[in-house]
Coordinates of C-alpha atoms and ligand atoms in Angstrom, one line a residue:
M794 CA 0.1 -0.2 -0.1
M795 CA 1.3 3.6 -1.1
P796 CA 1.7 6.1 1.8
F797 CA -1.2 8.1 2.4
R798 CA -2.2 11.3 4.4
F799 CA -5.3 13.0 4.3
R800 CA -8.0 15.2 6.0
I801 CA -12.0 14.6 6.5
S802 CA -13.9 17.7 7.3
V803 CA -17.7 17.3 8.0
P804 CA -19.7 20.7 9.1
A805 CA -22.1 20.7 11.6
S806 CA -25.6 21.0 11.0
S807 CA -29.1 22.5 12.2
A808 CA -31.9 20.4 11.6
N809 CA -35.9 21.2 11.4
L810 CA -35.6 25.0 10.7
G811 CA -39.4 25.3 13.0
P812 CA -41.6 23.1 10.8
G813 CA -39.0 21.2 8.4
F814 CA -39.4 18.9 11.2
D815 CA -37.3 15.5 10.0
S816 CA -36.8 17.0 7.0
M817 CA -34.6 20.3 6.4
G818 CA -31.3 21.1 7.6
L819 CA -28.4 23.6 7.2
A820 CA -24.9 23.0 7.4
L821 CA -23.0 25.2 9.4
G822 CA -19.3 26.1 9.8
L823 CA -18.2 24.5 12.5
Y824 CA -16.6 21.3 11.6
I825 CA -15.2 17.8 12.7
H826 CA -11.7 17.3 11.5
L827 CA -10.1 13.8 11.3
D828 CA -6.5 13.4 10.2
V829 CA -5.6 10.3 8.6
E830 CA -2.1 8.9 7.8
D831 CA -0.9 5.4 6.8
A832 CA 0.5 3.3 9.8
D833 CA 1.6 0.0 10.8
C834 CA -1.4 -0.7 13.1
Y835 CA -4.7 1.0 13.9
S836 CA -4.9 3.9 16.3
F837 CA -7.7 6.6 17.1
F838 CA -7.0 9.7 19.0
A839 CA -10.1 11.8 20.0
H840 CA -9.1 15.3 21.3
G841 CA -5.7 14.1 21.6
S842 CA -6.2 10.9 24.0
A843 CA -5.9 7.3 22.4
E844 CA -9.0 5.4 22.4
A845 CA -9.6 1.6 21.3
E846 CA -10.5 1.7 17.7
E847 CA -13.5 -1.0 18.5
N848 CA -15.0 1.5 20.8
H849 CA -14.9 5.1 18.8
F850 CA -18.1 5.4 17.0
I851 CA -16.2 7.0 14.0
W852 CA -14.2 3.9 13.5
S853 CA -17.2 1.6 14.2
I854 CA -19.2 3.5 11.2
A855 CA -16.2 3.3 9.0
Q856 CA -15.9 -0.5 9.8
R857 CA -19.8 -0.7 9.2
V858 CA -19.6 0.5 5.8
A859 CA -16.3 -1.4 5.0
K860 CA -18.0 -4.7 6.1
R861 CA -21.3 -3.6 3.7
Y862 CA -19.1 -3.4 1.0
G863 CA -16.6 -6.4 1.4
V864 CA -13.5 -4.5 2.2
A865 CA -10.9 -4.3 4.5
L866 CA -9.4 -0.9 5.8
P867 CA -5.9 -0.7 5.9
P868 CA -4.2 0.3 9.0
C869 CA -3.7 4.0 10.0
T870 CA -3.5 6.6 12.7
V871 CA -6.7 8.6 12.8
Q872 CA -6.5 12.0 14.8
E873 CA -9.8 13.6 15.5
T874 CA -10.6 17.2 16.6
S875 CA -13.9 18.5 16.9
E876 CA -15.4 22.2 16.8
I877 CA -19.1 21.1 17.7
P878 CA -20.5 20.9 21.0
L879 CA -21.7 17.7 22.2
A880 CA -26.0 17.2 22.7
R881 CA -27.0 20.7 22.0
G882 CA -28.8 20.2 18.4
L883 CA -26.1 20.7 16.2
G884 CA -25.8 17.6 14.8
S885 CA -22.6 16.3 16.1
S886 CA -23.5 12.7 15.8
A887 CA -24.6 13.3 12.1
S888 CA -21.1 14.6 11.5
A889 CA -19.7 12.1 13.2
I890 CA -21.5 9.5 11.0
V891 CA -20.7 11.4 7.7
A892 CA -17.0 11.1 9.1
G893 CA -17.0 7.4 9.5
I894 CA -18.6 6.7 6.0
E895 CA -16.1 9.2 4.1
L896 CA -13.4 7.6 6.2
A897 CA -14.1 3.9 4.9
N898 CA -14.8 5.5 1.1
Q899 CA -11.7 6.8 1.3
L900 CA -9.6 4.3 3.0
G901 CA -11.1 1.4 1.1
N902 CA -11.5 3.3 -2.3
L903 CA -15.6 2.5 -2.6
Q904 CA -16.0 6.2 -4.7
L905 CA -19.6 5.8 -2.8
T906 CA -21.8 7.8 -4.8
D907 CA -23.8 10.7 -2.9
A908 CA -26.8 8.5 -2.8
Q909 CA -25.2 5.6 -1.2
K910 CA -23.6 7.9 1.4
L911 CA -26.9 9.5 2.0
A912 CA -28.8 6.1 2.5
F913 CA -26.0 4.8 4.8
G914 CA -26.2 7.8 7.1
T915 CA -30.1 8.1 6.9
E916 CA -30.1 4.2 8.0
V917 CA -27.9 4.6 11.1
E918 CA -29.4 8.1 12.0
G919 CA -33.1 7.3 11.3
H920 CA -33.8 10.8 9.6
P921 CA -32.2 12.4 7.0
D922 CA -32.1 16.1 8.0
N923 CA -28.9 16.5 9.5
I924 CA -27.3 14.0 7.3
A925 CA -28.0 15.3 4.1
P926 CA -26.8 19.0 5.1
S927 CA -23.4 17.7 6.6
L928 CA -22.7 15.4 3.3
F929 CA -23.7 18.4 0.6
G930 CA -23.8 21.7 2.5
G931 CA -26.4 24.4 2.0
L932 CA -29.9 23.9 3.2
T933 CA -31.5 20.8 2.4
I934 CA -34.9 19.4 2.2
S935 CA -34.8 15.6 2.1
T936 CA -37.2 12.7 2.9
M937 CA -37.2 9.0 3.2
L938 CA -39.0 7.0 0.5
E939 CA -39.1 3.2 0.4
D940 CA -36.0 3.0 -2.0
D941 CA -34.9 6.4 -2.5
I942 CA -33.9 9.8 -0.4
P943 CA -34.9 12.5 -2.3
S944 CA -32.3 15.6 -1.3
I945 CA -32.7 19.1 -2.6
Q946 CA -30.0 21.6 -1.7
L947 CA -30.6 25.3 -1.8
N948 CA -27.6 27.3 -1.4
D949 CA -28.0 31.0 -2.3
I950 CA -29.2 31.9 1.6
E951 CA -28.4 35.7 2.3
L952 CA -28.9 35.8 5.7
D953 CA -26.6 36.2 9.1
L954 CA -26.8 33.2 11.8
I955 CA -26.7 33.6 15.3
A956 CA -26.6 30.5 17.6
Y957 CA -27.2 30.6 21.2
I958 CA -25.5 27.8 23.0
P959 CA -26.8 26.9 26.1
K960 CA -23.8 24.8 29.1
V961 CA -26.7 22.2 29.4
E962 CA -27.0 19.6 27.2
L963 CA -30.1 17.9 25.7
K964 CA -30.4 14.2 24.5
T965 CA -32.1 13.5 21.3
E966 CA -33.6 10.7 22.6
V967 CA -35.4 12.6 25.6
A968 CA -36.5 15.5 23.2
R969 CA -38.2 13.2 21.1
N970 CA -40.2 10.9 23.6
C971 CA -41.9 14.7 24.5
L972 CA -43.7 14.6 20.8
P973 CA -47.2 13.1 20.1
D974 CA -47.2 9.7 18.6
T975 CA -49.6 11.0 16.1
Y976 CA -51.0 14.3 14.8
E977 CA -55.3 14.7 14.2
R978 CA -55.8 15.4 10.6
N979 CA -56.5 19.5 10.6
Y980 CA -53.6 19.8 12.8
A981 CA -51.4 17.9 10.5
A982 CA -52.3 20.0 7.6
R983 CA -51.9 23.2 9.2
A984 CA -48.6 22.1 10.3
S985 CA -47.3 20.9 6.8
A986 CA -48.7 24.2 5.2
M987 CA -46.2 25.8 7.8
S988 CA -43.4 24.2 6.3
N989 CA -44.6 24.6 2.7
L990 CA -44.6 28.1 3.0
V991 CA -41.4 28.2 4.8
V992 CA -39.8 26.6 1.9
A993 CA -41.6 28.7 -0.7
A994 CA -40.7 32.1 1.6
L995 CA -36.8 30.9 1.3
Y996 CA -37.4 30.6 -2.6
K997 CA -38.4 33.9 -3.3
K998 CA -36.1 35.3 -0.5
D999 CA -38.9 36.6 1.1
Y1000 CA -37.2 36.7 4.7
A1001 CA -39.8 38.3 6.7
L1002 CA -42.3 35.6 5.8
F1003 CA -39.7 32.7 6.5
G1004 CA -39.0 34.0 9.8
K1005 CA -42.5 34.5 10.7
M1006 CA -43.5 30.8 9.4
L1007 CA -40.0 29.5 11.0
E1008 CA -41.8 30.6 14.4
N1009 CA -44.9 28.7 13.9
D1010 CA -44.0 25.1 13.9
L1011 CA -46.9 22.7 15.0
F1012 CA -44.9 19.6 14.7
H1013 CA -42.2 19.6 17.7
E1014 CA -41.4 23.2 19.1
P1015 CA -44.8 23.3 21.1
F1016 CA -44.0 19.8 22.5
R1017 CA -40.2 21.0 23.6
K1018 CA -40.2 24.3 24.4
E1019 CA -40.7 23.3 28.0
L1020 CA -37.1 21.5 28.0
I1021 CA -35.3 24.8 26.8
P1022 CA -34.0 27.1 28.6
N1023 CA -34.9 30.9 28.0
F1024 CA -37.2 29.7 24.9
N1025 CA -39.4 32.6 24.8
F1026 CA -37.0 35.1 25.9
I1027 CA -34.6 34.4 23.3
R1028 CA -37.3 34.5 20.7
D1029 CA -38.6 37.5 21.7
K1030 CA -35.6 39.4 22.3
A1031 CA -33.8 38.8 19.1
K1032 CA -37.2 39.9 17.3
E1033 CA -36.8 43.1 19.1
L1034 CA -33.1 43.3 18.0
G1035 CA -34.2 42.8 14.8
A1036 CA -34.2 38.7 13.9
F1037 CA -36.5 37.7 11.0
G1038 CA -37.4 34.8 13.1
T1039 CA -35.5 32.3 15.5
A1040 CA -35.8 28.5 16.0
L1041 CA -34.9 25.5 17.6
S1042 CA -31.5 24.0 16.2
G1043 CA -32.3 20.1 16.0
A1044 CA -34.2 19.2 19.1
G1045 CA -32.4 21.8 20.7
P1046 CA -31.5 23.2 23.4
T1047 CA -29.3 25.4 21.2
M1048 CA -31.8 28.2 19.4
L1049 CA -30.7 29.8 16.1
S1050 CA -31.6 33.1 15.0
F1051 CA -31.9 34.3 11.0
V1052 CA -31.3 37.8 10.9
P1053 CA -30.4 40.6 7.8
Q1054 CA -27.3 40.1 6.2
G1055 CA -24.6 42.5 7.7
S1056 CA -26.6 42.6 11.1
G1057 CA -25.3 39.4 12.7
E1058 CA -22.4 40.6 14.5
K1059 CA -24.2 43.7 16.3
I1060 CA -27.2 41.4 17.3
K1061 CA -24.8 38.8 18.6
E1062 CA -22.9 41.3 20.7
E1063 CA -26.9 42.4 22.2
M1064 CA -27.6 39.0 22.6
L1065 CA -24.4 38.3 24.8
H1066 CA -25.4 40.8 27.7
H1067 CA -28.5 39.0 28.1
L1068 CA -27.2 35.5 28.3
A1069 CA -24.9 34.9 30.9
G1070 CA -23.2 31.5 30.8
Y1071 CA -24.4 30.8 26.9
Q1072 CA -21.9 30.7 24.2
V1073 CA -23.4 33.0 21.6
K1074 CA -22.0 32.8 18.0
L1075 CA -22.1 34.5 14.4
L1076 CA -21.9 31.2 12.1
E1077 CA -21.1 30.9 9.0
I1078 CA -23.3 28.7 6.3
D1079 CA -21.2 25.7 5.0
T1080 CA -21.9 25.5 1.2
Q1081 CA -19.8 22.3 0.0
G1082 CA -20.6 19.8 2.7
V1083 CA -17.8 17.1 3.6
F1084 CA -14.4 17.8 2.0
I1085 CA -10.9 16.1 1.7
T1086 CA -7.8 18.1 2.1
R1087 CA -4.5 16.3 1.1
Ligands
HSE1349 N1 -34.9 16.0 13.5 C1 -34.5 15.4 14.5 C2 -35.1 15.9 15.9 C3 -32.9 16.1 14.7 O1 -35.9 17.0 16.1 O2 -35.4 15.2 16.7 C4 -32.3 15.6 15.7 O3 -32.0 14.3 15.8

């Protein structure tokens, strides 16, 4: 085997975007990086500490992909570093899954297609809303059919983003357990109409309408907001300062405001004064998804 050395970078993501529950997601400029190099045996260093490779989630995903495609991965050293906070609604687990898929793709020279990567990632995660933006970048709208996962990417979103990341963690499983098992027909029709309008408003770049519909989710936020510190305060204060709208990022507890382009820094500074203990960050939209540097 020829010597090799490469870096895999995978963006974080914010799923749902209000009523786009389990379907919409936006890639963010925070990354997991894997620095990969040929070696005589396997070793995986996560944030500087060596981990048994069989215990490491990313490595276990890579092995599952390799098994699926019938290849053995060559020995290597993998060093993981991450800018993505865990269990905060920023898609860290989906980014890790995409990193594992790409690790197997590169090491096993599998030449996986986008559709194959999306199908595998969605199989592991259960829904495509974080996997698709981490793979493709931009804002993605996806769903699961029996034999396919259609996914559309929108890239020209002219908005600044502000994330409010609290110290507390919230496990997705806990936040999913608060949701109703079923929705009554009229309720579901109204909820999906909100979602249709979010997408149509984005397409037309009517960001005022986008923000309004973002804040009218009926699928998940009404049932989760009690779990989210400062939910109403953050939404109201951001609106007062000029935000178009604020939504839960994924299952929370992070919240994300969409604000007019050029006003992000100023609104972020104002919001920081009101949110002691939070990380308040101006985030970029990632437009390329997972990428390799050699
Ligand atoms: N759509 C998912 C949810 C995202 O809201 O539960 C988090 O996995």
